[in-house]
Coordinates of C-alpha atoms and ligand atoms in Angstrom, one line a residue:
M4 CA -69.3 -3.9 3.0
E5 CA -70.4 -7.2 4.5
M6 CA -72.0 -5.4 7.4
K7 CA -75.2 -4.8 5.5
Q8 CA -77.0 -8.0 6.4
K9 CA -79.2 -6.4 9.1
S10 CA -80.4 -2.8 9.0
W11 CA -79.2 -0.7 11.8
I12 CA -82.8 0.5 12.4
S13 CA -84.0 -3.0 13.1
I14 CA -81.1 -3.6 15.5
V15 CA -81.8 -0.3 17.3
F16 CA -85.4 -1.1 17.6
S17 CA -84.8 -4.6 18.9
F18 CA -83.6 -2.8 22.0
A19 CA -86.6 -0.5 22.2
S20 CA -89.3 -3.0 23.3
Q21 CA -89.9 -1.3 26.7
C22 CA -90.1 2.2 25.3
R23 CA -92.1 1.4 22.2
Y24 CA -95.1 3.5 23.4
K25 CA -92.9 6.4 24.3
I26 CA -91.5 6.4 20.8
V27 CA -94.9 6.3 19.2
L28 CA -96.1 9.1 21.6
S29 CA -93.0 11.1 20.8
V30 CA -93.7 10.9 17.1
L31 CA -97.4 11.8 17.7
C32 CA -96.4 14.9 19.7
A33 CA -93.9 15.8 16.9
I34 CA -96.7 15.6 14.4
I35 CA -99.0 17.8 16.6
S36 CA -96.1 20.2 16.9
V37 CA -95.7 20.4 13.1
V38 CA -99.3 20.9 12.5
A39 CA -99.5 23.6 15.3
G40 CA -96.4 25.2 13.6
L41 CA -98.4 25.8 10.4
I42 CA -101.3 27.5 12.2
P43 CA -99.6 30.8 12.6
Y44 CA -99.1 31.0 8.9
W45 CA -102.8 30.3 8.5
S46 CA -103.5 33.1 10.9
V47 CA -101.3 35.5 9.0
Y48 CA -103.1 34.5 5.8
Q49 CA -106.4 35.3 7.4
I50 CA -105.2 38.6 8.7
I51 CA -103.8 39.6 5.3
T52 CA -107.2 38.6 3.8
L53 CA -109.0 40.8 6.3
F54 CA -106.8 43.8 5.5
I55 CA -107.0 43.2 1.7
G56 CA -110.8 42.9 2.1
G57 CA -110.7 46.6 3.0
S58 CA -112.5 46.9 6.3
P59 CA -110.7 44.7 8.9
V60 CA -112.6 44.2 12.2
M61 CA -110.0 44.6 14.9
A62 CA -111.6 42.0 17.1
E63 CA -111.2 39.5 14.3
V64 CA -107.6 40.5 13.7
W65 CA -106.9 40.1 17.4
G66 CA -108.6 36.7 17.3
W67 CA -106.3 35.4 14.6
C68 CA -103.3 36.9 16.4
W69 CA -104.2 34.9 19.5
I70 CA -104.9 31.7 17.6
G71 CA -101.5 32.1 15.9
L72 CA -99.8 32.8 19.2
G73 CA -101.5 29.9 20.9
A74 CA -100.6 27.5 18.1
Y75 CA -97.0 28.7 18.3
A76 CA -97.0 28.0 22.1
I77 CA -98.5 24.5 21.4
R78 CA -95.9 23.9 18.8
F79 CA -93.1 24.3 21.3
L80 CA -94.9 22.6 24.1
F81 CA -95.5 19.5 22.1
Y82 CA -92.0 19.7 20.6
G83 CA -90.7 19.7 24.2
I84 CA -92.8 16.7 25.2
S85 CA -91.7 14.9 22.1
T86 CA -88.0 15.5 22.6
S87 CA -88.2 14.6 26.3
L88 CA -89.9 11.3 25.4
S89 CA -87.4 10.7 22.6
H90 CA -84.5 11.3 25.0
I91 CA -85.9 9.0 27.5
S92 CA -86.3 6.4 24.8
A93 CA -82.8 6.9 23.5
Y94 CA -81.3 6.5 26.9
T95 CA -83.3 3.4 27.5
I96 CA -82.1 2.0 24.3
L97 CA -78.5 2.8 25.2
E98 CA -79.0 1.2 28.6
N99 CA -80.3 -1.9 27.0
I100 CA -77.5 -2.1 24.5
R101 CA -74.9 -1.7 27.3
L102 CA -76.5 -4.3 29.5
A103 CA -76.8 -6.7 26.6
L104 CA -73.1 -6.1 25.8
A105 CA -72.0 -6.7 29.3
Q106 CA -74.1 -9.9 29.5
R107 CA -72.7 -11.1 26.3
L108 CA -69.2 -10.5 27.5
M109 CA -70.0 -12.6 30.5
K110 CA -71.1 -15.5 28.4
A111 CA -68.3 -15.3 25.8
P112 CA -65.3 -17.4 26.3
L113 CA -63.2 -15.6 28.8
G114 CA -60.1 -16.0 26.6
T115 CA -61.8 -14.1 23.8
V116 CA -62.8 -11.2 26.1
I117 CA -59.3 -11.0 27.6
G118 CA -57.9 -11.2 24.1
E119 CA -59.7 -8.1 23.0
S120 CA -57.9 -4.8 23.6
V121 CA -59.3 -2.9 26.5
G122 CA -59.3 0.2 24.3
K123 CA -61.6 -1.4 21.8
L124 CA -64.0 -2.8 24.3
K125 CA -64.2 0.5 26.1
S126 CA -64.6 2.3 22.9
V127 CA -67.6 0.2 21.9
L128 CA -69.3 0.1 25.3
V129 CA -68.9 3.7 26.1
D130 CA -68.1 5.9 23.1
R131 CA -69.7 4.1 20.2
V132 CA -72.9 3.4 22.1
E133 CA -72.9 7.1 23.2
T134 CA -72.7 8.3 19.5
I135 CA -76.1 6.7 19.0
E136 CA -77.9 8.8 21.7
L137 CA -77.9 12.3 20.3
P138 CA -78.9 11.5 16.8
L139 CA -81.4 8.9 18.0
A140 CA -83.0 11.3 20.5
H141 CA -83.3 14.0 17.9
M142 CA -83.9 12.0 14.8
I143 CA -87.1 10.3 16.1
P144 CA -89.1 13.5 16.4
E145 CA -87.1 15.9 14.3
C146 CA -86.7 13.8 11.3
I147 CA -90.4 13.2 11.2
S148 CA -91.3 16.8 11.7
N149 CA -88.6 18.1 9.3
L150 CA -89.9 15.8 6.7
L151 CA -93.5 16.3 7.5
L152 CA -93.5 20.1 7.5
P153 CA -92.3 20.6 3.9
V154 CA -94.8 17.9 2.8
A155 CA -97.6 19.6 4.7
V156 CA -96.6 23.0 3.2
F157 CA -96.5 21.5 -0.2
V158 CA -100.0 20.0 0.2
Y159 CA -101.2 23.3 1.5
L160 CA -99.7 25.2 -1.4
V161 CA -101.3 22.7 -3.8
C162 CA -104.6 23.6 -2.2
I163 CA -103.9 27.3 -2.8
D164 CA -102.5 26.9 -6.3
W165 CA -100.7 23.8 -7.6
R166 CA -98.4 26.0 -9.8
M167 CA -97.1 27.8 -6.8
A168 CA -96.5 24.4 -5.1
L169 CA -94.4 23.3 -8.0
A170 CA -92.6 26.7 -8.2
M171 CA -91.5 26.2 -4.6
L172 CA -89.7 23.0 -5.6
V173 CA -87.8 24.7 -8.5
T174 CA -84.4 24.5 -6.7
L175 CA -84.9 20.9 -5.6
P176 CA -83.5 19.1 -8.7
F177 CA -80.3 21.1 -8.5
V178 CA -79.9 20.2 -4.9
L179 CA -80.7 16.6 -5.5
I180 CA -78.1 16.3 -8.3
A181 CA -75.5 18.0 -6.1
F182 CA -76.3 15.6 -3.3
A183 CA -76.2 12.6 -5.5
M184 CA -72.8 13.6 -6.7
M185 CA -71.6 14.0 -3.1
M186 CA -73.1 10.8 -2.0
K187 CA -71.5 8.8 -4.8
N188 CA -68.3 8.4 -2.8
F189 CA -69.8 9.0 0.6
N190 CA -69.9 5.4 1.8
K191 CA -66.3 4.8 0.8
L192 CA -65.1 8.1 2.3
Y193 CA -67.0 7.4 5.5
A194 CA -65.5 3.9 5.8
D195 CA -62.0 5.4 5.3
Y196 CA -62.8 8.1 7.9
M197 CA -63.8 5.4 10.4
D198 CA -60.7 3.4 9.7
S199 CA -58.6 6.5 10.2
N200 CA -60.5 7.3 13.3
N201 CA -60.1 3.8 14.8
Y202 CA -56.4 3.9 14.0
V203 CA -55.8 7.2 15.8
N204 CA -57.8 5.9 18.7
G205 CA -55.7 2.8 18.9
V206 CA -52.5 4.8 18.8
I207 CA -53.7 7.2 21.5
V208 CA -54.7 4.3 23.8
E209 CA -51.4 2.5 23.2
Y210 CA -49.5 5.7 23.9
V211 CA -51.3 6.4 27.1
E212 CA -51.2 2.8 28.3
G213 CA -47.6 2.4 27.4
I214 CA -46.4 5.7 28.8
E215 CA -44.5 4.0 31.6
V216 CA -42.5 1.8 29.3
I217 CA -42.0 4.7 26.9
K218 CA -40.5 6.8 29.6
A219 CA -38.5 4.0 31.2
F220 CA -36.8 3.2 27.9
N221 CA -36.4 6.8 26.9
Q222 CA -38.3 6.2 23.8
S223 CA -40.4 9.3 24.1
S224 CA -39.3 10.7 20.8
S225 CA -40.0 7.8 18.5
S226 CA -43.3 6.8 20.2
Y227 CA -44.3 10.4 20.2
E228 CA -43.6 10.5 16.6
K229 CA -45.9 7.6 15.9
F230 CA -48.5 9.4 17.9
T231 CA -48.1 12.8 16.2
K232 CA -48.1 11.1 12.8
A233 CA -51.4 9.3 13.5
V234 CA -53.0 12.5 14.8
K235 CA -51.6 14.5 11.9
S236 CA -52.7 12.0 9.2
F237 CA -56.2 12.0 10.8
K238 CA -56.3 15.8 10.6
D239 CA -55.1 15.7 6.9
Y240 CA -57.7 13.1 6.1
T241 CA -60.6 14.9 7.7
L242 CA -59.5 18.2 6.1
K243 CA -59.2 16.5 2.7
W244 CA -62.7 15.1 3.1
Y245 CA -64.0 18.4 4.2
Q246 CA -62.4 20.2 1.3
S247 CA -63.9 17.7 -1.1
S248 CA -67.4 18.2 0.3
W249 CA -67.6 21.9 1.2
K250 CA -68.2 23.1 -2.3
V251 CA -71.3 20.8 -2.6
M252 CA -72.4 21.7 0.9
N253 CA -72.1 25.4 0.2
F254 CA -73.9 25.0 -3.1
V255 CA -76.7 23.1 -1.3
S256 CA -76.9 25.7 1.5
A257 CA -77.0 28.5 -1.1
V258 CA -79.5 27.0 -3.5
L259 CA -81.8 25.0 -1.3
P260 CA -83.2 28.0 0.6
S261 CA -83.6 30.0 -2.6
T262 CA -87.2 29.0 -3.0
F263 CA -88.0 32.6 -3.9
L264 CA -86.2 31.9 -7.2
G265 CA -89.3 29.9 -8.3
T266 CA -92.1 31.3 -6.2
L267 CA -91.4 35.0 -6.7
P268 CA -91.4 35.2 -10.6
I269 CA -94.1 32.6 -11.0
G270 CA -96.2 34.2 -8.2
M271 CA -95.9 37.6 -9.8
Y272 CA -96.8 36.2 -13.1
L273 CA -99.9 34.5 -11.8
Y274 CA -100.9 37.6 -9.9
W275 CA -100.5 39.7 -13.0
D276 CA -102.4 37.1 -14.9
G277 CA -105.2 37.5 -12.4
S278 CA -105.2 33.8 -11.2
L279 CA -103.6 34.5 -7.8
T280 CA -105.0 36.9 -5.2
P281 CA -102.5 39.1 -3.4
Q282 CA -103.1 37.3 -0.1
D283 CA -102.5 33.9 -1.7
L284 CA -99.3 35.3 -3.2
A285 CA -98.1 36.6 0.2
M286 CA -99.0 33.3 1.8
C287 CA -97.1 31.3 -0.7
L288 CA -94.0 33.5 -0.3
I289 CA -94.1 33.2 3.5
L290 CA -94.6 29.5 3.4
S291 CA -91.9 28.9 0.9
L292 CA -89.5 30.6 3.3
G293 CA -90.9 28.6 6.2
I294 CA -89.8 25.3 4.8
V295 CA -86.2 26.3 4.4
G296 CA -85.1 25.6 8.0
P297 CA -86.5 22.1 8.2
L298 CA -85.0 21.2 4.8
M299 CA -81.6 22.4 5.8
N300 CA -81.8 20.4 9.0
F301 CA -82.5 17.4 7.0
T302 CA -79.2 17.5 5.3
T303 CA -77.3 17.2 8.6
Y304 CA -78.9 13.8 9.2
V305 CA -76.9 12.2 6.5
N306 CA -73.8 12.2 8.5
E307 CA -75.5 11.3 11.7
T308 CA -77.3 8.4 10.2
K309 CA -74.0 7.0 9.0
A310 CA -72.5 7.5 12.5
I311 CA -75.3 5.5 14.0
E312 CA -75.1 2.8 11.4
Y313 CA -71.4 2.3 12.2
A314 CA -71.8 2.4 15.9
V315 CA -74.8 0.0 15.8
H316 CA -72.9 -2.5 13.6
D317 CA -69.9 -2.4 15.9
V318 CA -72.2 -3.1 18.8
D319 CA -73.9 -5.8 16.9
E320 CA -70.6 -7.5 16.1
L321 CA -69.7 -7.6 19.7
L322 CA -73.1 -8.8 20.6
H323 CA -72.5 -11.8 18.3
V324 CA -69.2 -13.0 19.7
E325 CA -69.3 -16.7 20.1
E326 CA -71.0 -17.8 23.3
L327 CA -69.9 -20.7 25.5
P328 CA -72.7 -23.2 25.6
D329 CA -74.0 -23.4 29.1
T330 CA -76.5 -26.1 30.2
G331 CA -77.4 -24.2 33.3
K332 CA -78.3 -27.5 35.1
P333 CA -76.1 -28.1 38.2
V334 CA -74.6 -31.6 38.3
D335 CA -73.5 -33.9 41.1
M336 CA -69.8 -34.6 41.2
H337 CA -68.5 -37.6 43.1
S338 CA -64.8 -36.6 43.0
K339 CA -62.6 -33.7 42.0
D340 CA -60.3 -35.7 39.8
I341 CA -59.6 -33.8 36.6
Q342 CA -59.0 -35.7 33.4
L343 CA -58.0 -34.6 29.9
Q344 CA -59.0 -37.2 27.4
N345 CA -57.4 -36.9 24.0
V346 CA -57.6 -33.1 24.1
S347 CA -56.5 -31.1 21.1
F348 CA -56.8 -27.3 20.8
S349 CA -55.8 -24.5 18.6
Y350 CA -56.3 -20.8 19.2
D351 CA -56.6 -20.0 15.5
K352 CA -59.2 -22.3 14.0
E353 CA -58.4 -21.0 10.5
S354 CA -54.7 -21.7 10.5
G355 CA -55.4 -24.9 12.4
K356 CA -52.1 -24.6 14.2
Q357 CA -52.5 -27.1 17.1
V358 CA -51.2 -25.8 20.4
L359 CA -52.2 -29.0 22.2
S360 CA -52.5 -32.4 20.4
H361 CA -54.0 -35.5 21.8
I362 CA -53.3 -34.8 25.5
N363 CA -54.2 -37.5 28.0
L364 CA -53.6 -36.8 31.6
T365 CA -55.1 -37.2 35.1
I366 CA -54.9 -34.7 37.9
P367 CA -55.9 -36.7 41.0
E368 CA -58.1 -35.2 43.7
G369 CA -56.3 -33.8 46.7
K370 CA -52.9 -34.2 45.0
F371 CA -50.3 -31.8 43.9
T372 CA -49.6 -31.9 40.1
A373 CA -47.1 -29.7 38.4
L374 CA -46.9 -28.8 34.7
V375 CA -43.4 -28.0 33.5
G376 CA -41.7 -27.7 30.2
P377 CA -40.2 -25.2 27.8
S378 CA -42.0 -21.9 27.3
G379 CA -44.7 -22.1 24.6
G380 CA -45.3 -25.8 25.3
G381 CA -48.9 -25.3 26.2
K382 CA -48.9 -25.3 30.0
S383 CA -51.0 -22.1 30.4
T384 CA -53.3 -23.3 27.7
I385 CA -54.1 -26.5 29.6
A386 CA -54.8 -24.5 32.8
R387 CA -57.1 -22.1 30.8
L388 CA -59.0 -24.9 29.2
I389 CA -59.7 -26.5 32.6
A390 CA -61.1 -23.2 33.8
R391 CA -63.1 -23.1 30.5
F392 CA -61.6 -19.8 29.1
W393 CA -62.2 -21.6 25.9
D394 CA -63.7 -25.0 24.9
V395 CA -61.4 -27.8 23.7
G396 CA -61.2 -28.4 20.0
D397 CA -61.3 -32.2 20.3
G398 CA -61.5 -34.7 23.1
K399 CA -62.9 -33.7 26.5
I400 CA -62.0 -32.5 30.0
T401 CA -63.8 -34.0 32.8
I402 CA -64.0 -33.3 36.5
G403 CA -65.3 -36.2 38.6
G404 CA -66.1 -37.9 35.3
I405 CA -68.4 -35.2 34.1
D406 CA -67.5 -33.2 30.9
I407 CA -67.0 -29.6 32.0
R408 CA -69.1 -28.5 29.1
N409 CA -72.0 -30.2 30.8
M410 CA -71.8 -28.3 34.0
P411 CA -73.0 -24.7 34.4
L412 CA -70.2 -22.1 34.1
T413 CA -71.1 -20.8 37.6
Q414 CA -70.6 -24.3 39.1
L415 CA -67.3 -24.7 37.4
A416 CA -66.3 -21.2 38.6
D417 CA -67.3 -22.2 42.1
I418 CA -65.1 -25.3 42.2
V419 CA -62.0 -23.9 40.5
S420 CA -59.8 -21.1 41.7
F421 CA -57.4 -19.8 39.1
V422 CA -54.6 -17.8 40.6
T423 CA -52.8 -15.8 38.0
Q424 CA -50.2 -13.1 38.1
D425 CA -52.8 -10.6 37.1
N426 CA -53.9 -9.5 40.5
F427 CA -56.7 -7.2 39.7
L428 CA -58.2 -5.1 42.6
F429 CA -61.5 -3.4 42.2
N430 CA -61.7 0.1 43.5
C431 CA -63.6 -0.7 46.6
S432 CA -62.1 -1.3 50.1
I433 CA -59.5 -3.9 50.6
K434 CA -61.9 -5.8 52.8
E435 CA -64.5 -5.9 50.0
N436 CA -61.9 -6.9 47.6
I437 CA -61.1 -9.9 49.7
R438 CA -64.7 -10.6 50.4
L439 CA -65.3 -11.0 46.6
G440 CA -64.0 -14.6 47.2
N441 CA -67.2 -15.3 49.2
P442 CA -69.8 -12.5 49.4
D443 CA -71.4 -14.3 52.4
A444 CA -68.2 -14.2 54.5
T445 CA -68.2 -12.4 57.8
D446 CA -65.6 -9.7 58.6
E447 CA -63.9 -12.2 60.9
E448 CA -63.6 -14.7 58.1
V449 CA -62.2 -12.0 55.9
Y450 CA -59.5 -11.1 58.5
A451 CA -58.7 -14.8 59.0
A452 CA -58.2 -15.3 55.3
A453 CA -56.0 -12.1 55.2
K454 CA -53.9 -13.4 58.0
A455 CA -53.5 -16.8 56.3
A456 CA -52.3 -15.0 53.2
C457 CA -49.8 -12.9 55.2
C458 CA -51.7 -9.7 54.3
D459 CA -52.8 -8.6 57.7
E460 CA -49.6 -6.9 58.7
F461 CA -49.3 -4.5 55.7
I462 CA -53.1 -3.9 55.5
Q463 CA -53.1 -2.8 59.2
K464 CA -50.5 -0.2 58.3
L465 CA -52.6 1.4 55.6
D466 CA -54.3 4.7 56.7
N467 CA -57.8 3.1 57.0
G468 CA -56.7 -0.5 57.5
Y469 CA -59.1 -2.9 55.8
D470 CA -61.4 0.0 54.8
T471 CA -58.7 1.7 52.6
L472 CA -59.9 1.9 49.1
A473 CA -57.8 -0.3 46.8
G474 CA -57.5 2.7 44.4
D475 CA -56.0 4.9 47.2
A476 CA -53.7 2.1 48.4
G477 CA -52.9 1.0 44.8
N478 CA -49.6 2.8 44.4
R479 CA -48.4 1.9 47.9
L480 CA -48.9 -1.8 47.4
S481 CA -46.1 -3.9 45.9
G482 CA -46.8 -6.5 43.3
G483 CA -46.3 -9.2 45.9
E484 CA -48.7 -7.6 48.3
K485 CA -51.4 -7.3 45.6
Q486 CA -50.8 -11.0 44.8
R487 CA -51.3 -11.9 48.5
I488 CA -54.5 -10.0 48.6
S489 CA -55.8 -12.0 45.7
I490 CA -54.6 -15.2 47.3
A491 CA -56.6 -14.1 50.5
R492 CA -59.6 -13.8 48.2
M493 CA -59.1 -17.3 46.9
I494 CA -58.6 -18.7 50.5
L495 CA -62.0 -17.2 51.3
K496 CA -63.5 -18.8 48.2
N497 CA -62.2 -22.2 49.4
A498 CA -62.7 -23.9 46.1
P499 CA -61.6 -27.6 46.0
I500 CA -59.5 -27.2 42.9
V501 CA -56.7 -24.6 42.7
I502 CA -54.8 -23.8 39.6
L503 CA -51.8 -21.7 40.1
D504 CA -49.8 -19.9 37.5
E505 CA -46.6 -19.4 39.3
A506 CA -45.0 -16.0 39.1
T507 CA -42.1 -15.9 36.7
A508 CA -40.4 -12.9 38.2
F509 CA -38.2 -13.3 41.3
T510 CA -39.5 -11.1 44.0
D511 CA -37.5 -10.2 47.0
Q512 CA -36.7 -12.8 49.6
E513 CA -39.2 -11.7 52.2
N514 CA -42.1 -11.3 49.7
E515 CA -41.2 -14.7 48.2
E516 CA -41.4 -16.5 51.5
K517 CA -44.7 -14.8 52.4
I518 CA -46.2 -15.7 49.0
Q519 CA -45.1 -19.3 49.4
Q520 CA -46.6 -19.4 52.9
S521 CA -49.9 -17.9 51.7
I522 CA -50.0 -20.4 48.8
A523 CA -49.4 -23.2 51.2
A524 CA -52.4 -22.0 53.2
L525 CA -54.5 -21.7 50.0
T526 CA -53.7 -25.1 48.6
K527 CA -53.8 -27.3 51.7
G528 CA -55.8 -30.4 51.0
K529 CA -56.9 -29.2 47.6
T530 CA -56.5 -30.7 44.1
L531 CA -53.7 -28.5 43.0
L532 CA -52.3 -27.8 39.6
V533 CA -49.2 -25.6 39.4
I534 CA -47.8 -24.2 36.2
A535 CA -44.2 -24.2 37.4
H536 CA -41.5 -21.8 36.2
R537 CA -39.1 -22.6 39.0
L538 CA -38.6 -26.3 39.5
S539 CA -37.4 -26.0 43.1
T540 CA -41.0 -25.1 44.1
I541 CA -42.4 -28.3 42.8
K542 CA -39.9 -30.8 44.0
N543 CA -42.5 -32.2 46.4
A544 CA -45.2 -32.5 43.8
N545 CA -47.0 -35.9 43.7
Q546 CA -46.8 -35.8 39.9
I547 CA -44.8 -33.7 37.5
I548 CA -46.0 -33.6 33.9
I549 CA -43.5 -32.5 31.2
L550 CA -45.1 -30.8 28.3
Q551 CA -43.3 -30.0 25.1
N552 CA -44.7 -28.7 21.8
G553 CA -48.3 -29.4 22.9
Q554 CA -47.6 -33.0 23.9
V555 CA -47.0 -34.9 27.1
E556 CA -43.4 -35.9 27.1
N557 CA -43.2 -37.7 30.4
T558 CA -44.8 -38.0 33.8
G559 CA -43.3 -38.9 37.2
T560 CA -42.1 -37.6 40.5
H561 CA -39.1 -35.3 40.8
Q562 CA -36.8 -38.2 41.5
Q563 CA -38.1 -40.4 38.8
L564 CA -37.8 -37.8 36.2
L565 CA -34.3 -36.8 37.4
D566 CA -33.3 -40.3 37.0
G567 CA -35.0 -41.1 33.7
D568 CA -35.7 -38.0 31.7
A569 CA -32.9 -36.1 30.0
L570 CA -35.0 -33.0 29.3
Y571 CA -36.0 -32.7 32.9
R572 CA -32.5 -33.2 34.1
D573 CA -31.3 -30.4 31.8
M574 CA -34.1 -28.1 33.0
W575 CA -33.2 -28.9 36.6
E576 CA -29.5 -28.2 36.1
A577 CA -30.3 -25.0 34.3
H578 CA -32.6 -24.0 37.1
I579 CA -30.0 -24.8 39.8
G580 CA -27.4 -22.9 37.9
A581 CA -29.7 -19.9 37.6
Q582 CA -30.4 -20.1 41.3
N583 CA -26.7 -20.2 42.2
W584 CA -26.1 -17.3 40.0
S585 CA -29.0 -15.5 41.6
A586 CA -27.9 -16.3 45.1
G587 CA -24.3 -15.4 44.1
S588 CA -25.4 -12.0 42.8
G589 CA -27.0 -11.3 46.2
K590 CA -30.6 -11.3 45.1
G591 CA -31.5 -14.4 47.1
G592 CA -33.1 -17.6 45.7
N593 CA -35.3 -20.2 47.2
Ligands
ADP605 P1 -46.7 -22.1 28.1 O1 -47.6 -21.8 29.2 O2 -46.2 -23.5 28.1 O3 -45.5 -21.1 27.9 P2 -48.8 -21.4 26.3 O4 -49.9 -22.3 26.7 O5 -48.9 -20.0 26.9 O6 -47.4 -22.1 26.7 O7 -48.7 -21.2 24.8 C1 -48.7 -22.3 23.9 C2 -48.8 -21.8 22.5 O8 -50.0 -21.1 22.2 C3 -47.7 -20.8 22.2 O9 -47.2 -21.0 20.8 C4 -48.4 -19.5 22.2 O10 -47.8 -18.6 21.3 C5 -49.8 -19.8 21.8 N1 -50.8 -18.9 22.5 C6 -50.9 -18.7 23.8 N2 -51.9 -17.9 24.1 C7 -52.5 -17.6 22.9 C8 -53.6 -16.7 22.5 N3 -54.3 -16.1 23.4 N4 -53.8 -16.6 21.2 C9 -53.1 -17.3 20.3 N5 -52.0 -18.0 20.6 C10 -51.7 -18.2 21.9

């Protein structure tokens, strides 16, 4: 596995800087708790000695009882403090990891983030990070005490009689051999388990997200089949794994606690031999039983350590997604002319398939430029590169003569509004959704923007008007209405450059007119770039650029291209034909 470069422990602790002292304190409390846990045994030993001595003084017996009881209470008190501290530390670590992930996603190329499946991102940010918490919170103190206790008992037994100490370990070699056998394939099995787990997660997310399509196309049986197959194969896999390991686990659970196997016969022998007093014998037997629990706990950490390791490496991978370089230094721009100079780009650096090659074009300030051409020609890619979803492969994109890589991402975001068909509404009020365009805007400005985007009328009809939560209104808003809300947001933002990915779908006539009207309000006086799917909407563009196979085929006005460009003429005729058909079928065109 190539994920071995950096140990998960160092990654986890790199997020623990604020809670370093809490972790140390938690460990110290765990150690105190372990030591206190041994004292009752010592008290019992003393009491047995008193009784075997023949004339026990009751006050002394009581004294030892209280000491034992007190130590027992201290053990749990410190254990409690230790686990509280370790939980606080674990949650702080989780918080830091999640914040770091969110920050990284903000700095990563937007295209990369959008390209990831929501299921995968959610799974890493929520579930995988969460898997770290429980083991981390418990492993910090418990691992230490579970390890320390047997060691302390062993040292104590050595002090009583080294032969008894060794006798206590008589089962250990068998357990170690069994464990070694089980661990031989453990990494591989665990990796397979995780693959299987990820696959079933993916299928479940796909099934739930696609349920609308599945139902619409009446595909429920075949999609359900894929779903059940994935769930069933996951069950089979985990059962197979369980079956392959339960024998060893059972063997370990049976043999590991059987410390009596060694301590009882050897203890009896030593007693008979005269080298072990009865109280020492009793003490050794009690202690050898006392370490069973901690040792058994230790075995459960094997799985948990692996779970953390995988989660941490998933997180680490996401934390190292490529970051867009950001100078952070605001620049002065003298104009809003956009220029692409010799721009080449490919999505897949490995295959090197160029989506754009050597593009040169200018989008003049305050003018209306349209990108047209066959689907797959690279129109959206150009728009995304101007908004810096990714950086260009070769060449450069400048705004006002300044390379966009030399301006802070926030400044670029301020001057460019990208209107796509993905009209995401946050689950806050409609008013706040619009205000996202400019957090400083007054309510009046929000209402004015909504009016300009033809939203006012339908928003007023919602139960709570502008205060309706987008989530509550969500189902009642049509696609066109949602788009108008996001256009209102952009009107409020009032960026000097607007990039518009025109809707491909025909909406109904009324919606269409309102959207056009709101777009006109948004784009007035702006540098406008439209990715056009319907040529009739861009007839009046100052400049139309035809893109085909990642290259600029031609540039001109509508009339110039109609006269001189065969491809454009064909596209125009096809468009007019489609419009007539659409009008003829009673759906309305534009
Ligand atoms: P247009 O907008 O003209 O239809 P695009 O810019 O969307 O064209 O696409 C140009 C080419 O880039 C197409 O071959 C498309 O398959 C490819 N492409 C688009 N987006 C991605 C992406 N996120 N990852 C990989 N390839 C992509």
